[in-house]
Coordinates of C-alpha atoms in Angstrom, one line a residue:
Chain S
X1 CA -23.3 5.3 -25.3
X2 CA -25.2 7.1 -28.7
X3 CA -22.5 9.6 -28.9
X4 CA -20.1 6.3 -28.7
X5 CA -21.5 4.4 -31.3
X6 CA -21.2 5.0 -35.0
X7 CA -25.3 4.6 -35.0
X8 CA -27.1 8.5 -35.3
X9 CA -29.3 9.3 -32.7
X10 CA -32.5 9.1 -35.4
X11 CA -31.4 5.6 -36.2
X12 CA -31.5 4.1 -32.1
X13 CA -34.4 5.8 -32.1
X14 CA -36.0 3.6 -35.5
X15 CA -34.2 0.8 -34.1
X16 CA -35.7 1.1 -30.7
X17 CA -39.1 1.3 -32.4
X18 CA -40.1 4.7 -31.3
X19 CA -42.0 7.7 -33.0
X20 CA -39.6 10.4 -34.4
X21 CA -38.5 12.7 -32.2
X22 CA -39.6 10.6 -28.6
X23 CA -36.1 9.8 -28.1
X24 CA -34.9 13.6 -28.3
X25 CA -37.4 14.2 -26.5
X26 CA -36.4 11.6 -23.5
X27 CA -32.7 12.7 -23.6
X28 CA -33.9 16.5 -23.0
X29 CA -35.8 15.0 -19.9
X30 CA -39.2 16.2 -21.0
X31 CA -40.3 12.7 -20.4
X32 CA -39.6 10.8 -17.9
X33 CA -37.4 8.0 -18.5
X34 CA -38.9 4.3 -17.4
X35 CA -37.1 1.5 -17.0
X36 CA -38.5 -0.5 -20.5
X37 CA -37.5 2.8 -21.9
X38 CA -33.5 1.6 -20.9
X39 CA -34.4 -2.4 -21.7
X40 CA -35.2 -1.3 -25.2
X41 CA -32.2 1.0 -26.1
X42 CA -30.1 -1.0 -24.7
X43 CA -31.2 -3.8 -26.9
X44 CA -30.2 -1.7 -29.7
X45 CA -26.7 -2.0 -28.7
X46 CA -26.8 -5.6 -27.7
X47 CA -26.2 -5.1 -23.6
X48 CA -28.2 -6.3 -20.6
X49 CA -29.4 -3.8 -18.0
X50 CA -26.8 -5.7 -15.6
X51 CA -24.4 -4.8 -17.4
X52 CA -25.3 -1.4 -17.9
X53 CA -25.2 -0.3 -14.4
X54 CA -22.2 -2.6 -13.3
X55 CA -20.2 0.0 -15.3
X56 CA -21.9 2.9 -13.3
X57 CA -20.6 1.8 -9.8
X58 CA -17.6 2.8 -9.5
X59 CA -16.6 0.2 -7.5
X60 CA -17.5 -2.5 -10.0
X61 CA -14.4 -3.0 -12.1
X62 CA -12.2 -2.5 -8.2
X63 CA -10.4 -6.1 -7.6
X64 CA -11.9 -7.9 -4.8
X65 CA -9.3 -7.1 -2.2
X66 CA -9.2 -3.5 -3.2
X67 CA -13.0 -2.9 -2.5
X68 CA -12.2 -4.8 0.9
X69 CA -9.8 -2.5 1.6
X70 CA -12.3 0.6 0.8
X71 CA -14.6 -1.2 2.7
X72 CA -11.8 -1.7 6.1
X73 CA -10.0 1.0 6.3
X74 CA -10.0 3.1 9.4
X75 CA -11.5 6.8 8.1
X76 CA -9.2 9.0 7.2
X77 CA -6.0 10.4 9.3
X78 CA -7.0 14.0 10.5
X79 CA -3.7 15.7 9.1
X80 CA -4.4 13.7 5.6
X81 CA -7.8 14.5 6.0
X82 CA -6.8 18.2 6.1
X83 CA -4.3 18.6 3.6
X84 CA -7.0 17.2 0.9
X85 CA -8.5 21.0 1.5
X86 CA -5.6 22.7 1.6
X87 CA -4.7 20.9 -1.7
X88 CA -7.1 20.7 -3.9
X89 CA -9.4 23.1 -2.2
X90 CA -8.6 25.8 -4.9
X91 CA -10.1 23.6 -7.8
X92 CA -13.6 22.7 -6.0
X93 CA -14.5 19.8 -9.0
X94 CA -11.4 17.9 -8.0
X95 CA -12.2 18.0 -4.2
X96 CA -15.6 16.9 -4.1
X97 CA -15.1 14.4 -7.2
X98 CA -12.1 13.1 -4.8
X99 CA -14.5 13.1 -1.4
X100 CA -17.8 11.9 -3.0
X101 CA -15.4 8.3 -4.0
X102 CA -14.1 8.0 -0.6
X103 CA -17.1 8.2 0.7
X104 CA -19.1 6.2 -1.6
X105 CA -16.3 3.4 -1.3
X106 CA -15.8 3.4 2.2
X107 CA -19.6 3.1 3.2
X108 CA -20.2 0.1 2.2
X109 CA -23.9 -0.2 3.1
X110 CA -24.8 3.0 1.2
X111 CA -24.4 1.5 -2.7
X112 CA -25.2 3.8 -5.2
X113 CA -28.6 2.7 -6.6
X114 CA -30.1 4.2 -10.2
X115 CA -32.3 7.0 -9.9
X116 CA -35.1 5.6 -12.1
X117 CA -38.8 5.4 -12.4
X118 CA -39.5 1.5 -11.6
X119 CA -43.0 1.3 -11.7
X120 CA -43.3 -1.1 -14.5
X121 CA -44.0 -1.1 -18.4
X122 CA -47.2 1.2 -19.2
X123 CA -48.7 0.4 -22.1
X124 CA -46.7 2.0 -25.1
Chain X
X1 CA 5.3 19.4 -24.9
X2 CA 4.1 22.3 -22.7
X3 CA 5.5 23.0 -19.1
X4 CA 3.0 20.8 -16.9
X5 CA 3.8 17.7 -19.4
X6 CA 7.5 18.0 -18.4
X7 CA 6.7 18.6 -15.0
X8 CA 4.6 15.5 -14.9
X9 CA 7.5 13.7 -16.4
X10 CA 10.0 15.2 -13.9
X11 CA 7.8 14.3 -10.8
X12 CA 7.3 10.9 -11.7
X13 CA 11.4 10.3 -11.5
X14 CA 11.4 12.4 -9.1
X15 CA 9.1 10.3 -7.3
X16 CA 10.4 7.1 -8.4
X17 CA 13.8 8.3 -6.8
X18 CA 12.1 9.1 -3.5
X19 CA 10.7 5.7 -3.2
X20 CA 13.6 4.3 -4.0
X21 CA 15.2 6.1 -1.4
X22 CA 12.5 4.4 1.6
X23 CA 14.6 1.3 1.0
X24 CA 17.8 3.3 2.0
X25 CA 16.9 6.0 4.2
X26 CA 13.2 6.0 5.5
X27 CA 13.5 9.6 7.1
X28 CA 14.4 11.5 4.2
X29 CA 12.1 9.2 1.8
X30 CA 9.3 10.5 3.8
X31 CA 10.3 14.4 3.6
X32 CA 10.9 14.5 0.1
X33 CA 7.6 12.1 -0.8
X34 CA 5.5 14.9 0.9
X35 CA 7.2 17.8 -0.5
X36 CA 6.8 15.6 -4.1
X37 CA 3.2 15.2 -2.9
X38 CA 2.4 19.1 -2.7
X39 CA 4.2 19.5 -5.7
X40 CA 1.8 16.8 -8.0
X41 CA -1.0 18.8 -6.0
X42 CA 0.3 22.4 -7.8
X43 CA -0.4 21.6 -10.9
X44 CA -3.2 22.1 -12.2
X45 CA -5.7 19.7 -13.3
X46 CA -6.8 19.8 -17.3
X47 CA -10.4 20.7 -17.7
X48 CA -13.0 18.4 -17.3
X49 CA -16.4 19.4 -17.2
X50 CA -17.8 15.8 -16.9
X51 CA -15.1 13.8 -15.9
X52 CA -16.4 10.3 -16.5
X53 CA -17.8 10.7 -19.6
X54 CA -15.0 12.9 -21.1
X55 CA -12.5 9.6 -20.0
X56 CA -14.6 7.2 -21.3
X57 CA -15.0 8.8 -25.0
X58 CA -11.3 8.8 -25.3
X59 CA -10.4 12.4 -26.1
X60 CA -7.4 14.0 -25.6
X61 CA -9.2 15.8 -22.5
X62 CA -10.3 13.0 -21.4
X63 CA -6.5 11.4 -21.9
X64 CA -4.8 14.4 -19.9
X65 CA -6.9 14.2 -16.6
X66 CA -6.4 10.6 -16.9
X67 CA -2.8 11.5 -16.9
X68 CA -3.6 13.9 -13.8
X69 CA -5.0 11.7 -11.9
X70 CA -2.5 8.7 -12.3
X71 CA 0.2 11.4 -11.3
X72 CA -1.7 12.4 -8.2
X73 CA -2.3 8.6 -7.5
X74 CA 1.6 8.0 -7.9
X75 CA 2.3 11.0 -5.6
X76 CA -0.3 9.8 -2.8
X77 CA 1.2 5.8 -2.9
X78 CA 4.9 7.2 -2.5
X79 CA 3.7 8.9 0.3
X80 CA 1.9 6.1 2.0
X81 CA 4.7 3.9 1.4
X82 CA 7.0 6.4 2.9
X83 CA 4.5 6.8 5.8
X84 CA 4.9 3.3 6.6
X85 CA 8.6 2.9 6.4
X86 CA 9.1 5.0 9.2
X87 CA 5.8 2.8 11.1
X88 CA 3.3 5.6 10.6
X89 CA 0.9 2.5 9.4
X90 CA -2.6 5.3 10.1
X91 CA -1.3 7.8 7.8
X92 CA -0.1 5.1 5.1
X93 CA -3.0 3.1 5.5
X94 CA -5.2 6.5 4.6
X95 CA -2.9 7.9 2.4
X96 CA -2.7 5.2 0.1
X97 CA -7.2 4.9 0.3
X98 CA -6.2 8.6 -1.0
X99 CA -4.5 7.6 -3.6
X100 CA -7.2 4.8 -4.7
X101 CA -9.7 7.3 -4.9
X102 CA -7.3 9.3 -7.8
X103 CA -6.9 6.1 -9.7
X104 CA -9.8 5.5 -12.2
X105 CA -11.1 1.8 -12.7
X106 CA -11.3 0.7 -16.0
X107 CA -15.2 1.1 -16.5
X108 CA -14.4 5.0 -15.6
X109 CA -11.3 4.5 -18.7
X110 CA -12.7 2.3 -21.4
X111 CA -15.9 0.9 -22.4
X112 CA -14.1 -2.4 -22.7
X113 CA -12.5 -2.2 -19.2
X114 CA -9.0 -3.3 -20.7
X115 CA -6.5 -0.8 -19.8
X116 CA -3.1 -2.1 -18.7
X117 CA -1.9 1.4 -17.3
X118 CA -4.9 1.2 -14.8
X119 CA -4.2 -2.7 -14.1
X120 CA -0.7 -1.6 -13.1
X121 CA -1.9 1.5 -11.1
X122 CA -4.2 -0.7 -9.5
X123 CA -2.0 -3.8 -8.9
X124 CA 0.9 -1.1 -7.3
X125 CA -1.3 0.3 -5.0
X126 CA -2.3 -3.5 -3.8
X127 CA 1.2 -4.5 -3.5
X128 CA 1.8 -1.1 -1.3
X129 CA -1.1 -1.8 0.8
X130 CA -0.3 -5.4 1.2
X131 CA 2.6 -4.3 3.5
X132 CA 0.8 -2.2 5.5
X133 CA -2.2 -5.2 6.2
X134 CA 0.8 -7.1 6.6
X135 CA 2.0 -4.9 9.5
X136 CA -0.6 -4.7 11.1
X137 CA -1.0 -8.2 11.5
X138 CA -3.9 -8.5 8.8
X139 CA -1.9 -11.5 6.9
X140 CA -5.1 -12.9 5.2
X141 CA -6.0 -9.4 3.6
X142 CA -2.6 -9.3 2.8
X143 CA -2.3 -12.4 1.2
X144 CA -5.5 -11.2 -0.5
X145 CA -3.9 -8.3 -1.6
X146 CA -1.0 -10.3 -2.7
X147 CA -3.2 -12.4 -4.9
X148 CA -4.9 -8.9 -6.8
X149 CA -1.4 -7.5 -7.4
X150 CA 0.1 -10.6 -8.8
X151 CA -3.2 -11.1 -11.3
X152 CA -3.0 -7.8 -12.7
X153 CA 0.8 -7.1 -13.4
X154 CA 0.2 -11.1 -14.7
X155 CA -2.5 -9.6 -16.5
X156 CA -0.5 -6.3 -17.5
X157 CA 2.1 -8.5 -18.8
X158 CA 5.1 -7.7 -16.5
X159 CA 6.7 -10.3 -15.3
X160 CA 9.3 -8.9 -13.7
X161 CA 6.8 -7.2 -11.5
X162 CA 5.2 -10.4 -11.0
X163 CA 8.2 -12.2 -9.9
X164 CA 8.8 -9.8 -6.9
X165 CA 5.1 -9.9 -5.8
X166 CA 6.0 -14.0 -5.1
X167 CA 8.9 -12.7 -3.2
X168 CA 6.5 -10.4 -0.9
X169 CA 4.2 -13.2 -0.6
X170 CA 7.1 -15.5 1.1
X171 CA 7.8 -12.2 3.4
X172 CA 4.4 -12.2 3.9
X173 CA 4.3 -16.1 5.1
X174 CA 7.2 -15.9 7.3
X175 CA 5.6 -13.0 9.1
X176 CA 2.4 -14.4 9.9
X177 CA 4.9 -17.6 11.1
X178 CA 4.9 -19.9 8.3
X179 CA 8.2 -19.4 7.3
X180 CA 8.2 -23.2 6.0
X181 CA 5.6 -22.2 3.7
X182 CA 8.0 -18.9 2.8
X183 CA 10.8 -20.9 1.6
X184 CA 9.4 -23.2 -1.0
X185 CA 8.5 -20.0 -2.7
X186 CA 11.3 -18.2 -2.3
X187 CA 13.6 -21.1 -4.2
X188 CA 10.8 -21.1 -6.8
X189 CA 11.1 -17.3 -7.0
X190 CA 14.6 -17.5 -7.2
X191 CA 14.1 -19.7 -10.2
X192 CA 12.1 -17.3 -12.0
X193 CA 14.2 -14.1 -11.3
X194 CA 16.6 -12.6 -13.2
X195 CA 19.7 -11.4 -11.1
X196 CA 21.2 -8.8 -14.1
X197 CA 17.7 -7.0 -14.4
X198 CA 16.3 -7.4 -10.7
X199 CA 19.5 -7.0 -8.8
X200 CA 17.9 -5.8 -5.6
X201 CA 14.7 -8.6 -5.6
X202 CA 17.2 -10.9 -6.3
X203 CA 18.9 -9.8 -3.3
X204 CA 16.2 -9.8 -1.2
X205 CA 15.2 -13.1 -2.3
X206 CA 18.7 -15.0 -0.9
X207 CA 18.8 -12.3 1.7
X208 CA 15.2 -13.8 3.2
X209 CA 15.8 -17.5 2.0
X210 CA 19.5 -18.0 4.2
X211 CA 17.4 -15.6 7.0
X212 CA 14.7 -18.1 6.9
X213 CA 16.6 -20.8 6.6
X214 CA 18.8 -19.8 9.6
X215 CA 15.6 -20.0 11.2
X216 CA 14.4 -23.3 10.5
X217 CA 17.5 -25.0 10.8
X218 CA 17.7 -27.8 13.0
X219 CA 21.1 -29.9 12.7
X220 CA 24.6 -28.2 11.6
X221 CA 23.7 -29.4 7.9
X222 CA 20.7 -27.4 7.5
X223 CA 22.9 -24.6 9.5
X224 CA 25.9 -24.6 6.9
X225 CA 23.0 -24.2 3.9
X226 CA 21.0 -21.3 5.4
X227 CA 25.2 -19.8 6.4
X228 CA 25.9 -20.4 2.1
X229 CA 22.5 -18.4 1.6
X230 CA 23.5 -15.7 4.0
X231 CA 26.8 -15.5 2.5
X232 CA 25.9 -15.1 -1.1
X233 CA 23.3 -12.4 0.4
X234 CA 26.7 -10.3 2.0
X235 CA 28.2 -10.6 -1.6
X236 CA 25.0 -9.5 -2.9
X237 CA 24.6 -6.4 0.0
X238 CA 28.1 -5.5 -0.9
X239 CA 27.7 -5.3 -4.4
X240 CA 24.2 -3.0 -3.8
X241 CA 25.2 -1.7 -0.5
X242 CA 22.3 -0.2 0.9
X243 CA 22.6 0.4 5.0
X244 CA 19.3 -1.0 6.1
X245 CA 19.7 -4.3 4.2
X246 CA 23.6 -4.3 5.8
X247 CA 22.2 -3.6 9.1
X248 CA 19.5 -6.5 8.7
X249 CA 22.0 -8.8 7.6
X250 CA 24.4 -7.9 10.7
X251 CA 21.6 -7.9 13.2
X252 CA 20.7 -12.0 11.7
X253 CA 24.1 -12.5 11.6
X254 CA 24.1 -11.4 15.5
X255 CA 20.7 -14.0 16.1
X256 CA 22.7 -16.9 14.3
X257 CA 26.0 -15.8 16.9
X258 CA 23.5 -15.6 19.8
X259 CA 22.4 -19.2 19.0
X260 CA 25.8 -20.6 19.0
X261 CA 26.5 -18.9 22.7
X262 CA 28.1 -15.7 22.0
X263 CA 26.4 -13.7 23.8
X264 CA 28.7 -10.5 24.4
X265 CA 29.5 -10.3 20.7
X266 CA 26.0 -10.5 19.6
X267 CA 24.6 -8.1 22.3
X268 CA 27.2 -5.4 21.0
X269 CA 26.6 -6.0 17.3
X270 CA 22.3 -5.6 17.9
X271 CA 23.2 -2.5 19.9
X272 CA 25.0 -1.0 16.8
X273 CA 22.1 -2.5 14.5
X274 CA 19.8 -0.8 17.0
X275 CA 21.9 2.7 16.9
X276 CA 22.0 2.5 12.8
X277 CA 18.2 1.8 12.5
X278 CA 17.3 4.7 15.0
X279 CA 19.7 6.8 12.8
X280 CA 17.7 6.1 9.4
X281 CA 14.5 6.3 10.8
X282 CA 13.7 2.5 10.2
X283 CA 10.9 2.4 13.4
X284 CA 9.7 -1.2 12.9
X285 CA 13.3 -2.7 12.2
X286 CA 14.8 -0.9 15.5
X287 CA 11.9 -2.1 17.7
X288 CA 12.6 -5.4 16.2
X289 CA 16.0 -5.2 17.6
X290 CA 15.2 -3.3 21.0
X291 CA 12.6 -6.2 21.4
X292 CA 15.8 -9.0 21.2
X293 CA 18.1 -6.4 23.6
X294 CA 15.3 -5.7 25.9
X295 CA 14.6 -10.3 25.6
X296 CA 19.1 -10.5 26.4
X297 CA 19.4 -8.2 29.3
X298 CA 16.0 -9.5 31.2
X299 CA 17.9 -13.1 30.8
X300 CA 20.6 -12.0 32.1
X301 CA 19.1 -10.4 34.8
X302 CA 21.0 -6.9 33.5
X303 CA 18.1 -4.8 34.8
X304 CA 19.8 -1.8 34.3
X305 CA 20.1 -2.6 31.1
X306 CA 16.5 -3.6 30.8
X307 CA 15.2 -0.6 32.0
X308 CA 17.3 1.8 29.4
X309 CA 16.2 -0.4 26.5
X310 CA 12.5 -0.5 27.8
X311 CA 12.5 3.0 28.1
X312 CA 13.6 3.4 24.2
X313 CA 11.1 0.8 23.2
X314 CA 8.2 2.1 24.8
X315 CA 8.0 5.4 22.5
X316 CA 8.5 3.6 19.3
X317 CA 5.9 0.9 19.9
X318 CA 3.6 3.9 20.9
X319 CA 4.7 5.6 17.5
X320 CA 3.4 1.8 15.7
X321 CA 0.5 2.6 17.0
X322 CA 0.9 -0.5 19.7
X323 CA 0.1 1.3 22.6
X324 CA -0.5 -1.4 25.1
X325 CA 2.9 -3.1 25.1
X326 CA 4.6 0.5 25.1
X327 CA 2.2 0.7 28.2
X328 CA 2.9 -2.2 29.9
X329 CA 6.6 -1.6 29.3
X330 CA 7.0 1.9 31.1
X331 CA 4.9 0.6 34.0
X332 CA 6.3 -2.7 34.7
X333 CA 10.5 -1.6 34.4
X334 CA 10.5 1.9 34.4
X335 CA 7.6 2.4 37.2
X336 CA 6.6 5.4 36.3
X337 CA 3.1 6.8 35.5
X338 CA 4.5 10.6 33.9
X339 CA 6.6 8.2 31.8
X340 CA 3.0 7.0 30.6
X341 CA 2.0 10.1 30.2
X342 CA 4.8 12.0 28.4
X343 CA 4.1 8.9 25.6
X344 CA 0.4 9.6 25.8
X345 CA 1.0 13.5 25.2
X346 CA 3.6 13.1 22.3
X347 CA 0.5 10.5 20.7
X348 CA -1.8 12.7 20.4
X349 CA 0.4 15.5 19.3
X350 CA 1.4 12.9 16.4
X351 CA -2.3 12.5 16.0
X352 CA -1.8 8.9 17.3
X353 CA -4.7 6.8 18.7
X354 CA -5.0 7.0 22.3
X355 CA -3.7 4.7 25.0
X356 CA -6.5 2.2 26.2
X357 CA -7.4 1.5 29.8
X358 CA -4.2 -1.2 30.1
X359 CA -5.0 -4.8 31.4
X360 CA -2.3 -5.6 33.8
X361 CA -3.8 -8.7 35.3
X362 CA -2.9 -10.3 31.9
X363 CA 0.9 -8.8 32.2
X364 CA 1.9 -10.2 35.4
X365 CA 5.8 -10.8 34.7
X366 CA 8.4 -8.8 33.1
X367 CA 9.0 -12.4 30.7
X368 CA 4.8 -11.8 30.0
X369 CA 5.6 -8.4 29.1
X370 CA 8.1 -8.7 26.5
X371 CA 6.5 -11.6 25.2
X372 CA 3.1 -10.0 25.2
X373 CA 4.9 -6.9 22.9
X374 CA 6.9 -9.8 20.7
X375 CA 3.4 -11.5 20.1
X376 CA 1.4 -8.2 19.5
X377 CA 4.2 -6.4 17.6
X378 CA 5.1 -9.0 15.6
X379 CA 8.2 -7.2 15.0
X380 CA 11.0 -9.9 16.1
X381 CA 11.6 -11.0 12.9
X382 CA 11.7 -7.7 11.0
X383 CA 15.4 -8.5 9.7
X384 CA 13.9 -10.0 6.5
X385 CA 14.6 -7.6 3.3
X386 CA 11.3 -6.2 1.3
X387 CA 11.7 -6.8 -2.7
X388 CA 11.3 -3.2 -4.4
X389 CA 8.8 -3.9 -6.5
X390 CA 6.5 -1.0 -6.9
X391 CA 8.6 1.4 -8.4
X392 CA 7.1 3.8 -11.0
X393 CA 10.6 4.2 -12.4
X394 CA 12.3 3.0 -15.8
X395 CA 15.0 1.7 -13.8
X396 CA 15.9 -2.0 -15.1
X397 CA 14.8 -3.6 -11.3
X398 CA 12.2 -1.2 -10.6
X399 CA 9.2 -1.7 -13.5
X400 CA 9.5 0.7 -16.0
X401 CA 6.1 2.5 -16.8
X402 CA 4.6 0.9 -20.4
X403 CA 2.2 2.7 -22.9
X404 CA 5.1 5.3 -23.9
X405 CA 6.0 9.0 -22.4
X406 CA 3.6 10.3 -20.3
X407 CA 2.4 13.7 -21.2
X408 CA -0.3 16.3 -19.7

């Protein structure tokens, strides 16, 4: 979303109130990123945390009766099942890119959830 | 242009022709959509070390896997479709939740979410899946599906598209047996379509309304209108003549015959229906007809008769995946338990589900029986014609592909 916008990464960074360097230092993951950390940057571009993480699920944007479908359908036919390996098997990326979204669509009661630290707002 | 850009552009005619060619010859649809289906597979995707956020900044990398996938998407629907034209609904049905899986959703595309290639993607793949819920008796996720398609090509701006979506929706009606509620649309389809551009949905349009019609009718009035439907339908099949849609229109014509009493004429014409289906490798469309032979000769107490059409029927509602009719149908006229389990054998070969433990209290009569595989098959009144709609083809009737060439 930084590299996105035409804003530098210094300039979220004054905009989100923080200390130089603290966001660098968040995005190289020597901190650990907290959920007000998200609220606030996200401010900075003018979008709610909703929806923020609506547009990670890849199901989100899926029309109603598609996602029913996902969630429906019988698992997959053995020989189709198969020929996804014989396929694609030679480019590994495209395989398990392709088998992580059927899965992930066709369990329904295993939603992706954010990996995040939600244990509140320390004190900044 | 390098050589997988032209081979992307050659595949998807290649594929448009093939699923044009499920509407004319189901076998051979299916052979080449697979063999069109290994071929997407060879070539090899562009480079994309982060997938997701390479499409969604825009890039030309990001632009070309997009393009990959779509391709693969279009590859994997053909093939489902094809899968189902010949009744293979388990294969379609996952073949097509293959294809889904290619085709990104506009958060994965655009920040914005607006991207009318992927609205179309997405509303093809609904209409294609739409038949299949629709054959396997699912009419309310259908009609759901039905609903998605029609708001995105509405949304994507093609109305010809559009139009033949309310045209499956009628087919849709009729089948879950509310064909009253099928015409009404139909005439306000027909209002809306545009014979020179959508020959072949305008076609299937009269084709269904005088079918329908020849179904409803109730007095030699109504009779006469669905007979001036049906005729303009023949002119229409003979200028588009296509077999299936021929054969369909004989084997109604055959039904209205039957109705008036002409038994022997209509018997003869369904058994050459029957023989032309089998031919093409139109599964659902011959059982529909085997089912009306199999209904004649039990009537008519032909049980000869009975028994040859039973034992044809028996392996194709197996192949449809409607096991306990096919059952029921060996046991009860052809008496014979290897007959069950030759069937059984060449299922799971096919991969097929497995005949259940059969019920035979509930099958009592041969009448229960056929009735039992009318109700479950829901196949009687496959003689109705299928608008091709979902096309990925710059054919005038078919939906031409917008945004420009498509390049890899």
């Amino acid at each position: 979303m930084i590299r996105r916008s035409e804003l530098s990464q210094r300039r979220v960074e004054k905009m989100a109130g923080f200390s130089k360097g603290y966001l660098s230092q968040l995005l190289a993951q020597n901190l650990d990123l907290k959920v007000w950390h998200l609220k606030i940057i996200l401010g900075v571009f003018g979008q709610s945390p909703v929806d923020f993480f609506q547009r990670l699920d890849p199901e989100a944007d899926l029309p109603p009766s598609l996602r029913a479908f996902e969630q429906s359908r019988r698992p997959l036919h053995p020989e189709i099942d198969d020929s996804l390996e014989e396929l694609y098997g030679v480019d590994p990326e495209v395989l398990v890119r392709l088998r992580r979204r059927l899965e992930q669509r066709h369990a329904p009661s295993r939603r992706r959830e954010p990996e995040l630290d939600l244990r509140g707002d320390p004190a900044r | 242009m390098n050589g997988s850009s032209m081979m992307g552009e050659d595949l998807l005619r290649w594929l448009a022709d093939a699923d044009d060619l499920r509407h004319r010859h189901p076998r051979r649809a299916l052979l080449r959509a697979r063999a069109l289906r290994d071929l997407a597979a060879s070539i090899e995707p562009p480079p994309a070390s982060a997938p997701v956020a390479t499409a969604a900044e825009g890039g030309d990398a990001g632009e070309s896997r997009r393009q990959w996938n779509r391709l693969q998407a279009s590859a994997w629907g053909v093939l489902g479709s094809a899968h189902r034209s010949v009744g293979d609904r388990a294969r379609a049905e996952s073949a097509l939740a293959v294809a889904l899986a290619f085709l990104e959703t506009p958060t994965d595309t655009r920040p914005d979410g607006a991207d009318p290639e992927t609205d179309l993607g997405l509303a093809r793949l609904a209409q294609r899946l739409s038949y299949v819920r629709c054959d396997q008796q699912r009419f309310d996720e259908a009609l759901a599906l039905n609903d998605d398609a029609l708001r995105l090509f509405d949304r994507a701006g093609d109305a010809r598209l559009a139009a033949s979506v309310r045209v499956d929706r009628a087919l849709f009606f009729h089948r879950s047996g509310q064909t009253r509620r099928a015409i009404p649309l139909l005439i306000h389809a027909l209002g809306r379509l545009d014979e020179e551009s959508q020959p072949r949905v305008f076609l299937a349009a009269v084709h269904n309304l005088g079918f329908y019609l020849s179904l409803e009718a109730r007095d030699a009035d109504q009779e006469r209108e669905a007979l001036a439907w049906l005729e303009l339908g023949w002119q229409l099949h003979l200028e588009h003549p296509e077999e299936p849609g021929l054969l369909r229109l004989r084997a109604v014509a055959a039904l209205m015959a039957l109705r008036r009493g002409h038994v022997e004429e209509a018997t003869e014409a369904l058994a050459s229906c029957r023989a032309g289906f089998a031919e093409l490798g139109a599964m659902a469309e011959q059982a529909a007809v085997l089912l009306h032979l199999v209904a004649l000769a039990f009537e008519e107490g032909r049980n000869e008769d009975v028994r040859a059409f039973a034992a044809q029927l028996a392996p194709i509602l197996h192949h449809l995946g409607l096991p306990e009719p096919a059952r029921a149908m060996l046991r009860r006229f052809l008496g014979a338990d290897a007959w069950v389990e030759i069937v059984e054998e060449i299922g799971e070969e096919r991969g097929a589900p497995e005949i259940d433990t059969l019920e035979t209290g509930t099958l009592e009569t041969g009448t229960g029986i056929v009735e039992t595989a009318w109700s479950e098959v829901g196949l009687d009144d496959r003689l109705d014609v299928e608008a091709p709609s979902s096309v990925p083809s710059t054919e005038p009737d078919s939906g031409a592909e917008p945004g420009g060439p498509r390049t890899f």
